PDB file of C-alpha atoms in Angstrom:
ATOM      1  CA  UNK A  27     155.454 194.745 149.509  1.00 56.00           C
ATOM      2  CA  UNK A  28     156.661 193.879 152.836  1.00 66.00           C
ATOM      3  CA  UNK A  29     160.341 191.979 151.335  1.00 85.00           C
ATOM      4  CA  UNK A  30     161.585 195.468 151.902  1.00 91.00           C
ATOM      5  CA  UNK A  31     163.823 195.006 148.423  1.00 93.00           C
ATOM      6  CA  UNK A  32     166.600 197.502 148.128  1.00 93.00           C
ATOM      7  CA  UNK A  33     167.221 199.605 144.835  1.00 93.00           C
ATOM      8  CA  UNK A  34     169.797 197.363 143.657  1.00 93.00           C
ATOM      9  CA  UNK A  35     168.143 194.177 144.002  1.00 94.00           C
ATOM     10  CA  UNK A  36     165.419 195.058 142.562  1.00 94.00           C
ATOM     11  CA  UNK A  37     167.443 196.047 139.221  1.00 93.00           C
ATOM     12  CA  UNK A  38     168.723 192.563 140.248  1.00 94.00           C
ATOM     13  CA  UNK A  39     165.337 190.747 139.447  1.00 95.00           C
ATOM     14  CA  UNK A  40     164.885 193.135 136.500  1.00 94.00           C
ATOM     15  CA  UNK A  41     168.206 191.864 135.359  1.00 93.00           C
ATOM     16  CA  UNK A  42     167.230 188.376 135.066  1.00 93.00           C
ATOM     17  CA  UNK A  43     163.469 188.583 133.842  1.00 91.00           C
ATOM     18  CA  UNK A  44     165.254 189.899 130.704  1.00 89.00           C
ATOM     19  CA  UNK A  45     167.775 187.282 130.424  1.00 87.00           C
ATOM     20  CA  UNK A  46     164.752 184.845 131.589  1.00 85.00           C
ATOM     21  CA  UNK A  47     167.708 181.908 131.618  1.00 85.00           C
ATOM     22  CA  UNK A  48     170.059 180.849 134.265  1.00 89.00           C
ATOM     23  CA  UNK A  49     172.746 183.435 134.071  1.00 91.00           C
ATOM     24  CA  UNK A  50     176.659 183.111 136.126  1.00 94.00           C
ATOM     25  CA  UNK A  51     177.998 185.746 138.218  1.00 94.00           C
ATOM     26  CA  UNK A  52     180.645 186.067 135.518  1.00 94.00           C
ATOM     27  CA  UNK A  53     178.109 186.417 133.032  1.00 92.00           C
ATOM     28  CA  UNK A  54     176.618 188.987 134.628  1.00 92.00           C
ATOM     29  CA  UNK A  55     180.102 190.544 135.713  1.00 92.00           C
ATOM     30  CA  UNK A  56     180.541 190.559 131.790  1.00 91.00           C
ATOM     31  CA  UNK A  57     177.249 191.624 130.553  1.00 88.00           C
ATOM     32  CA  UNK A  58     176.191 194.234 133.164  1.00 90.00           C
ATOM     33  CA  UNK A  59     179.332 194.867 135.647  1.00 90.00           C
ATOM     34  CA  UNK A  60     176.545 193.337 138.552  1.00 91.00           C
ATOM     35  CA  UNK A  61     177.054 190.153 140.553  1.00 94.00           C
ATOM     36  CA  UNK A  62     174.512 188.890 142.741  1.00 95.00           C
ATOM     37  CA  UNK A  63     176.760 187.456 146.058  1.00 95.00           C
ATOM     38  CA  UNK A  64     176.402 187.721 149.382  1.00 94.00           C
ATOM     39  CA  UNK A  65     173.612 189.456 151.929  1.00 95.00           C
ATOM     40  CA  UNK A  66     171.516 189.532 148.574  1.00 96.00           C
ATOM     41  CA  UNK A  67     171.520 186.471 147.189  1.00 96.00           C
ATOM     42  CA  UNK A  68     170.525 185.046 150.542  1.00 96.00           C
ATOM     43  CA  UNK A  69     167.733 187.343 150.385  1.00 96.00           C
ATOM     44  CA  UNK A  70     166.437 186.665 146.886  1.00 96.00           C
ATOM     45  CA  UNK A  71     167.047 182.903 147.083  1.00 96.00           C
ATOM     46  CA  UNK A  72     165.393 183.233 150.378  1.00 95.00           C
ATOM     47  CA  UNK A  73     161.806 185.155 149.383  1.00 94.00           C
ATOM     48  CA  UNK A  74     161.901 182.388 146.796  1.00 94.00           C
ATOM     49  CA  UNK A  75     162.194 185.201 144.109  1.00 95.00           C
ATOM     50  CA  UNK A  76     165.766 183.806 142.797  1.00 95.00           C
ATOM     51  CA  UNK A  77     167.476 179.844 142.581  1.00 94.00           C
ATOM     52  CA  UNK A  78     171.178 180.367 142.801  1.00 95.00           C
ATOM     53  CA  UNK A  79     172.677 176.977 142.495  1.00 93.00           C
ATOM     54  CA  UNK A  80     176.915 176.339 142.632  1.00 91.00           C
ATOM     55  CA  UNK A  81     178.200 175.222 139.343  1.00 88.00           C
ATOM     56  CA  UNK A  82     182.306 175.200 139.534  1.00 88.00           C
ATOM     57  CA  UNK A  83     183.447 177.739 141.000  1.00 89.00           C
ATOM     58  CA  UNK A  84     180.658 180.419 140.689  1.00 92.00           C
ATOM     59  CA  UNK A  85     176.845 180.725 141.241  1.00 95.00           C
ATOM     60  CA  UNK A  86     174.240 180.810 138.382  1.00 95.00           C
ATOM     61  CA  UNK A  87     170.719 182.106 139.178  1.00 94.00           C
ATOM     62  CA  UNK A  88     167.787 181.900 137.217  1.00 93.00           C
ATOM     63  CA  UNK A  89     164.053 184.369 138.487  1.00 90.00           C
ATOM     64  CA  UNK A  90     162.190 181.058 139.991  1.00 90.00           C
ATOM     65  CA  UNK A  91     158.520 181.346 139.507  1.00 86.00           C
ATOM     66  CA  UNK A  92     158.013 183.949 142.946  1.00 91.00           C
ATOM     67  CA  UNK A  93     159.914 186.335 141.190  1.00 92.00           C
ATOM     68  CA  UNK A  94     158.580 186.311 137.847  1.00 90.00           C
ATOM     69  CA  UNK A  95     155.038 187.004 140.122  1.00 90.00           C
ATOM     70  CA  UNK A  96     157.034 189.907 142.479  1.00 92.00           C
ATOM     71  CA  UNK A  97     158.174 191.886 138.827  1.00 92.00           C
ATOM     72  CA  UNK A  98     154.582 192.010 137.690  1.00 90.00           C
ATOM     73  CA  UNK A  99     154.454 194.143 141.423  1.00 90.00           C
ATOM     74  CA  UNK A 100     156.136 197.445 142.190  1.00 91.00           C
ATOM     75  CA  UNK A 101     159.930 197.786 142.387  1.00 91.00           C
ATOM     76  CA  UNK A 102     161.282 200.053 144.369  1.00 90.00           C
ATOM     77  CA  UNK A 103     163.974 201.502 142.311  1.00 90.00           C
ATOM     78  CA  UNK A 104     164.349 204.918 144.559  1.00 88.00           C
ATOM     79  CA  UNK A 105     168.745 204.932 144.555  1.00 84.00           C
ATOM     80  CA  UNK A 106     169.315 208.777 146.184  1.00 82.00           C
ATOM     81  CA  UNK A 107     172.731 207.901 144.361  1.00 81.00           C
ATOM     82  CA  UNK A 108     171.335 207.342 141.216  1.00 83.00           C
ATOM     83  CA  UNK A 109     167.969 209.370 141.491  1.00 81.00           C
ATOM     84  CA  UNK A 110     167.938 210.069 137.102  1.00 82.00           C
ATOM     85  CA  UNK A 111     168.413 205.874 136.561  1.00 81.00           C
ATOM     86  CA  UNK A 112     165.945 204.899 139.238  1.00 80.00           C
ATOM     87  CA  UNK A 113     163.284 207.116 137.720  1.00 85.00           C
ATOM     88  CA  UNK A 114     163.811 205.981 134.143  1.00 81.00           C
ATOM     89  CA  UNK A 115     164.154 202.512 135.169  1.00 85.00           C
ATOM     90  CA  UNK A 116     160.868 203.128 137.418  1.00 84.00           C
ATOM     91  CA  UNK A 117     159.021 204.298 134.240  1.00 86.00           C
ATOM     92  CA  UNK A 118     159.939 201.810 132.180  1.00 85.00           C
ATOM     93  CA  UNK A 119     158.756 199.075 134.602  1.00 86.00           C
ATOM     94  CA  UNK A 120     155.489 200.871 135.361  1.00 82.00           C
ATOM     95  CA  UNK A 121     154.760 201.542 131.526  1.00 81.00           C
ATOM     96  CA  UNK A 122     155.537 197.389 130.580  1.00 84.00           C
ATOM     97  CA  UNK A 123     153.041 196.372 133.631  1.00 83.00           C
ATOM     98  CA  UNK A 124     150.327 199.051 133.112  1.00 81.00           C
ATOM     99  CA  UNK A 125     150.565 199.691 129.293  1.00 76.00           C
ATOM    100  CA  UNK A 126     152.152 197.074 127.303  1.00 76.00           C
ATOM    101  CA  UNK A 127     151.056 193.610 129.125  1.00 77.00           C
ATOM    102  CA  UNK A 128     147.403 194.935 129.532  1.00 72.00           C
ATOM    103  CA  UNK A 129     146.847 196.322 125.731  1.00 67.00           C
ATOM    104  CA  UNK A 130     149.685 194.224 124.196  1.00 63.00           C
ATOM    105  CA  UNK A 131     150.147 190.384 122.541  1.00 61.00           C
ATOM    106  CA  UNK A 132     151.396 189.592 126.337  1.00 66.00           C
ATOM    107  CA  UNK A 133     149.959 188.697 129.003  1.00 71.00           C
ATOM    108  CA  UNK A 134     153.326 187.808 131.181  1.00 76.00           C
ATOM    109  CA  UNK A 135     156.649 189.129 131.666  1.00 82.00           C
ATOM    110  CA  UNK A 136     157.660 185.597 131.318  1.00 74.00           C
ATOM    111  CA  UNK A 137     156.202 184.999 127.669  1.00 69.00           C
ATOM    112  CA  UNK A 138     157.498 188.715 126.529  1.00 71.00           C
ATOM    113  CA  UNK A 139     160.773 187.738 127.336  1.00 75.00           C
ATOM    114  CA  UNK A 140     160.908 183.995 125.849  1.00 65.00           C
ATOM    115  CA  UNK A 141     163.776 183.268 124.224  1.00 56.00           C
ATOM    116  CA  UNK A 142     161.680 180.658 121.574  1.00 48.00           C
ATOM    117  CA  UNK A 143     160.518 182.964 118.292  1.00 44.00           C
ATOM    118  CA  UNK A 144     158.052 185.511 118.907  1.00 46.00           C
ATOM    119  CA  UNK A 145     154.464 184.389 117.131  1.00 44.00           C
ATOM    120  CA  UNK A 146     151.561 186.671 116.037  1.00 46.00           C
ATOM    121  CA  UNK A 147     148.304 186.043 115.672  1.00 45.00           C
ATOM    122  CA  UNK A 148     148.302 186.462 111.446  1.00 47.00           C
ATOM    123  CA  UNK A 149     151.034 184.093 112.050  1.00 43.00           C
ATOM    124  CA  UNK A 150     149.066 181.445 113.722  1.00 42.00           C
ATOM    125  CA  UNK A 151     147.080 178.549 111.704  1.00 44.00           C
ATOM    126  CA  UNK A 152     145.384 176.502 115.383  1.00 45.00           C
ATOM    127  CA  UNK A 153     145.744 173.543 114.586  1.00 47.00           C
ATOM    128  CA  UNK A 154     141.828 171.266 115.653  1.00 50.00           C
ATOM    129  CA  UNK A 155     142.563 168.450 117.610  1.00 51.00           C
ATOM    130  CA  UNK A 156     143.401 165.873 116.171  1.00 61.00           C
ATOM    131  CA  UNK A 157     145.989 167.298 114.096  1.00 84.00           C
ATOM    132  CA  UNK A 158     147.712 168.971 116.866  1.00 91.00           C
ATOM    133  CA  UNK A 159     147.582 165.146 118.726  1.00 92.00           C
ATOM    134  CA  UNK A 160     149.224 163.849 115.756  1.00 93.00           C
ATOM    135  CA  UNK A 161     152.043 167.074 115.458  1.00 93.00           C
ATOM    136  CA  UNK A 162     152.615 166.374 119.063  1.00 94.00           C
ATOM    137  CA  UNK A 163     153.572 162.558 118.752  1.00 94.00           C
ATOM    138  CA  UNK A 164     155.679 163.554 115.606  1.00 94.00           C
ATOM    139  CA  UNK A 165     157.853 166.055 117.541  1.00 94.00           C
ATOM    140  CA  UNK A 166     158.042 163.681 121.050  1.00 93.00           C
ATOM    141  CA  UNK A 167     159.505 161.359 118.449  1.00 92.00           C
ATOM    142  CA  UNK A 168     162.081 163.012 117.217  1.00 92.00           C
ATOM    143  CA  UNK A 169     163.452 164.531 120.629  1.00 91.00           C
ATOM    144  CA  UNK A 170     163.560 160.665 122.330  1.00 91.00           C
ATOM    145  CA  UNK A 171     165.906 157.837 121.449  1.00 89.00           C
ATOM    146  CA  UNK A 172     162.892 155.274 121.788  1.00 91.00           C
ATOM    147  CA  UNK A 173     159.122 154.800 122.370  1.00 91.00           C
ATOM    148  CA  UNK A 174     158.179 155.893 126.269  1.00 92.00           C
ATOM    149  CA  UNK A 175     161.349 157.377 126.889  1.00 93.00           C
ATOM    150  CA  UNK A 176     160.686 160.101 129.747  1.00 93.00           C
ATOM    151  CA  UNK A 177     161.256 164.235 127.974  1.00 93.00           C
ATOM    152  CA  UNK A 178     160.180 167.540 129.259  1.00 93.00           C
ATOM    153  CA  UNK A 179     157.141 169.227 128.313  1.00 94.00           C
ATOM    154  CA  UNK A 180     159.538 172.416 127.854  1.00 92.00           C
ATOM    155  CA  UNK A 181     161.754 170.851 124.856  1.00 91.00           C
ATOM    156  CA  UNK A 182     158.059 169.860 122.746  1.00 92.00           C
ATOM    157  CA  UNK A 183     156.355 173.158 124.115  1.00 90.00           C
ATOM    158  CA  UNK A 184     160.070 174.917 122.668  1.00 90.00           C
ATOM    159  CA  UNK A 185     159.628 172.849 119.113  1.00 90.00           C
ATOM    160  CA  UNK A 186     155.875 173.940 119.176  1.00 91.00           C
ATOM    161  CA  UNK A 187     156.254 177.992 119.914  1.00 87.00           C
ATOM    162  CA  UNK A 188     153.760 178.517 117.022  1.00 87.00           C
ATOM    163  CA  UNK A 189     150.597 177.314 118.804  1.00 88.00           C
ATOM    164  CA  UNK A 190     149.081 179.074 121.275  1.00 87.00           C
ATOM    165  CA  UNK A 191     149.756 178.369 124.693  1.00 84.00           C
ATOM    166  CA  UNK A 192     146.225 177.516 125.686  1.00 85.00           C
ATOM    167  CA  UNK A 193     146.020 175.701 123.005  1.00 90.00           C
ATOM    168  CA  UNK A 194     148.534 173.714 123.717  1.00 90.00           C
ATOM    169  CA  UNK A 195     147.742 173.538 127.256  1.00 89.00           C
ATOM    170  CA  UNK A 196     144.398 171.945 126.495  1.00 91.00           C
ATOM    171  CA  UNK A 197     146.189 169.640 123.447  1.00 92.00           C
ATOM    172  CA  UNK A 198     148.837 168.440 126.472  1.00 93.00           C
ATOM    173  CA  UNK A 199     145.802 167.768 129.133  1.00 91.00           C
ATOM    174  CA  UNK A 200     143.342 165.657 126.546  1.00 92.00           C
ATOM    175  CA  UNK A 201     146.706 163.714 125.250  1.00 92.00           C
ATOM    176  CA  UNK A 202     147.399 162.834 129.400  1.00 92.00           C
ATOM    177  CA  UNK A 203     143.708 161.053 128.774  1.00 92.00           C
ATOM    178  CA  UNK A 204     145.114 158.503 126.512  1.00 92.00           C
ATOM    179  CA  UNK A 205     146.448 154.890 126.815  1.00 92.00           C
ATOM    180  CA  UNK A 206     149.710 155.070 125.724  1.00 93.00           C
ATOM    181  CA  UNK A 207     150.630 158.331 127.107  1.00 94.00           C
ATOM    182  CA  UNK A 208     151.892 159.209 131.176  1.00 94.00           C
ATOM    183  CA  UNK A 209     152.448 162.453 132.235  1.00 94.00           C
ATOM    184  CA  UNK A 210     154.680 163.047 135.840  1.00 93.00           C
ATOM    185  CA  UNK A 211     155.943 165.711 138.178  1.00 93.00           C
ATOM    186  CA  UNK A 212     159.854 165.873 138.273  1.00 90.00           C
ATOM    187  CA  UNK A 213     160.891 163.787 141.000  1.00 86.00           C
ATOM    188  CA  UNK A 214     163.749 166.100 141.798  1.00 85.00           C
ATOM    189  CA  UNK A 215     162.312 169.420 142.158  1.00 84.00           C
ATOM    190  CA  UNK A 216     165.600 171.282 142.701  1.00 83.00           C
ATOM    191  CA  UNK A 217     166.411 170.398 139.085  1.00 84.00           C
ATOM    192  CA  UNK A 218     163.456 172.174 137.370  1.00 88.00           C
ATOM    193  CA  UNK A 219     164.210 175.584 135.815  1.00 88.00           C
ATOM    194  CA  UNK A 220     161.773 178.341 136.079  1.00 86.00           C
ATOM    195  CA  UNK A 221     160.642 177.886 132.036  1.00 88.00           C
ATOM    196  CA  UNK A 222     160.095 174.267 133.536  1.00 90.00           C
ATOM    197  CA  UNK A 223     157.886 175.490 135.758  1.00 90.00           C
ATOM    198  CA  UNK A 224     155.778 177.657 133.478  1.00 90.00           C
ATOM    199  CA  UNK A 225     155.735 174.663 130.963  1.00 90.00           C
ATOM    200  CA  UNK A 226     154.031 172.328 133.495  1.00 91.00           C
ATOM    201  CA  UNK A 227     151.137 170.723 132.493  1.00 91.00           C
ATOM    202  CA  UNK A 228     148.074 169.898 135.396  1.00 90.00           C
ATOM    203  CA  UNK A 229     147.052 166.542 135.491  1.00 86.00           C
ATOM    204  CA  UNK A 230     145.519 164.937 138.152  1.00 81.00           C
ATOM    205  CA  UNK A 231     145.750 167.661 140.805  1.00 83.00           C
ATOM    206  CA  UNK A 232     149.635 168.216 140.585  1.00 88.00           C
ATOM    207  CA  UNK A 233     151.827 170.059 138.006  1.00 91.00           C
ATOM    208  CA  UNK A 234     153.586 167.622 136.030  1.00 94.00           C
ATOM    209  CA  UNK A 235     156.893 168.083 134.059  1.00 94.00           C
ATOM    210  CA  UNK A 236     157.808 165.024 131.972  1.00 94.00           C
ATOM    211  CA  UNK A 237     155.642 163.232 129.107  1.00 95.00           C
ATOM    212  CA  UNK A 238     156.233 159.866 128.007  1.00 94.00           C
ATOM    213  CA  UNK A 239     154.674 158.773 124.675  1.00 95.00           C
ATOM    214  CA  UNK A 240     154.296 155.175 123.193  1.00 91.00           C
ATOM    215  CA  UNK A 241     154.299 153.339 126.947  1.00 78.00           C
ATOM    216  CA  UNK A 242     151.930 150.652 126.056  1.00 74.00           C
TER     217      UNK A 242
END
């Protein structure tokens, strides 16, 4: 890759695919004796790999959707001050990508490291249509004070971890198709996390992040 990412930033990214959530530089001061400040946050937030947004006094950053693509790429992780850590961390990163995404239940970094319940197939009863249509209207209903109140398509796809996400994707796109139901981008981009992102749904040409149900 041509970012030219130093050792430490990429343990940086590698950092936050695992806590996949916004994270504070205390909490990462806590956690992992890191903070990401400075020349390197400019350059993540830059390349569009990392969203650092000022909450209080300190920055939270969440991997935006660039850098959950750049960790499923090669990290260079070559420290000469920490050769031993940079080669196990190396191996591990090579062996996820090349051994456990491509022969595993996975097919993302960003579904392995989902904080909803894990699901296996034995697990998984697919709902046919019409069922999951009706399961789908259920849940909506009990996340939103009233009938065509605006929610995201993360909290129903969070309530609905045990179907499959194609499933659902499909369940999401022929629900868009009826009367009563609208489906919209956020209008405010910046607000979108990058499980927001993931969750959208495609309608109409353009990712869209809310759902309202019961609007006519």
């Amino acid at each position: 890759m041509a970012d030219n990412l130093t050792p430490s930033e990429s343990a940086l990214l590698i950092v936050l695919m695992a806590e996949a959530r916004e994270v504070s530089n205390p909490d990462l001061e806590k956690l992992y004796q890191i903070t990401l400040t400075g020349e390197s946050r400019r350059k993540l937030n830059d390349a569009g790999y990392v969203r650092s947004e000022k909450k209080g006094r300190s920055f939270v950053h969440v991997l935006d959707d660039k850098g959950w693509d750049r960790v499923h790429q090669e990290l260079n992780f070559d420290s000469p001050r920490a050769r031993t850590l940079g080669a196990a961390l190396s191996a591990l990163h090579d062996n996820l990508r090349e051994r456990v995404l491509k022969g595993g239940a996975y097919r993302r970094f960003g579904e392995m490291f989902s904080r909803t319940a894990p699901v296996t197939d034995d697990d998984v009863a697919v709902p046919d249509d019409d069922d999951l249509d009706v399961r789908i209207r259920k849940v909506y209903g009990s996340l939103v004070p009233h009938p065509g109140a605006w929610l995201k398509h993360t909290y129903l796809r969070q309530k609905l971890a045990d179907v499959p996400g194609e499933v659902l994707d499909e369940a999401f796109r022929l629900l868009s198709r009826a009367e009563d139901v609208e489906m919209m981008p956020e209008s405010n981009q910046k607000t979108l996390t990058a499980e927001d992102r993931r969750n959208a749904v495609r309608v109409g040409g353009q990712d869209t992040h809310l759902i309202a149900i019961g609007t006519r």
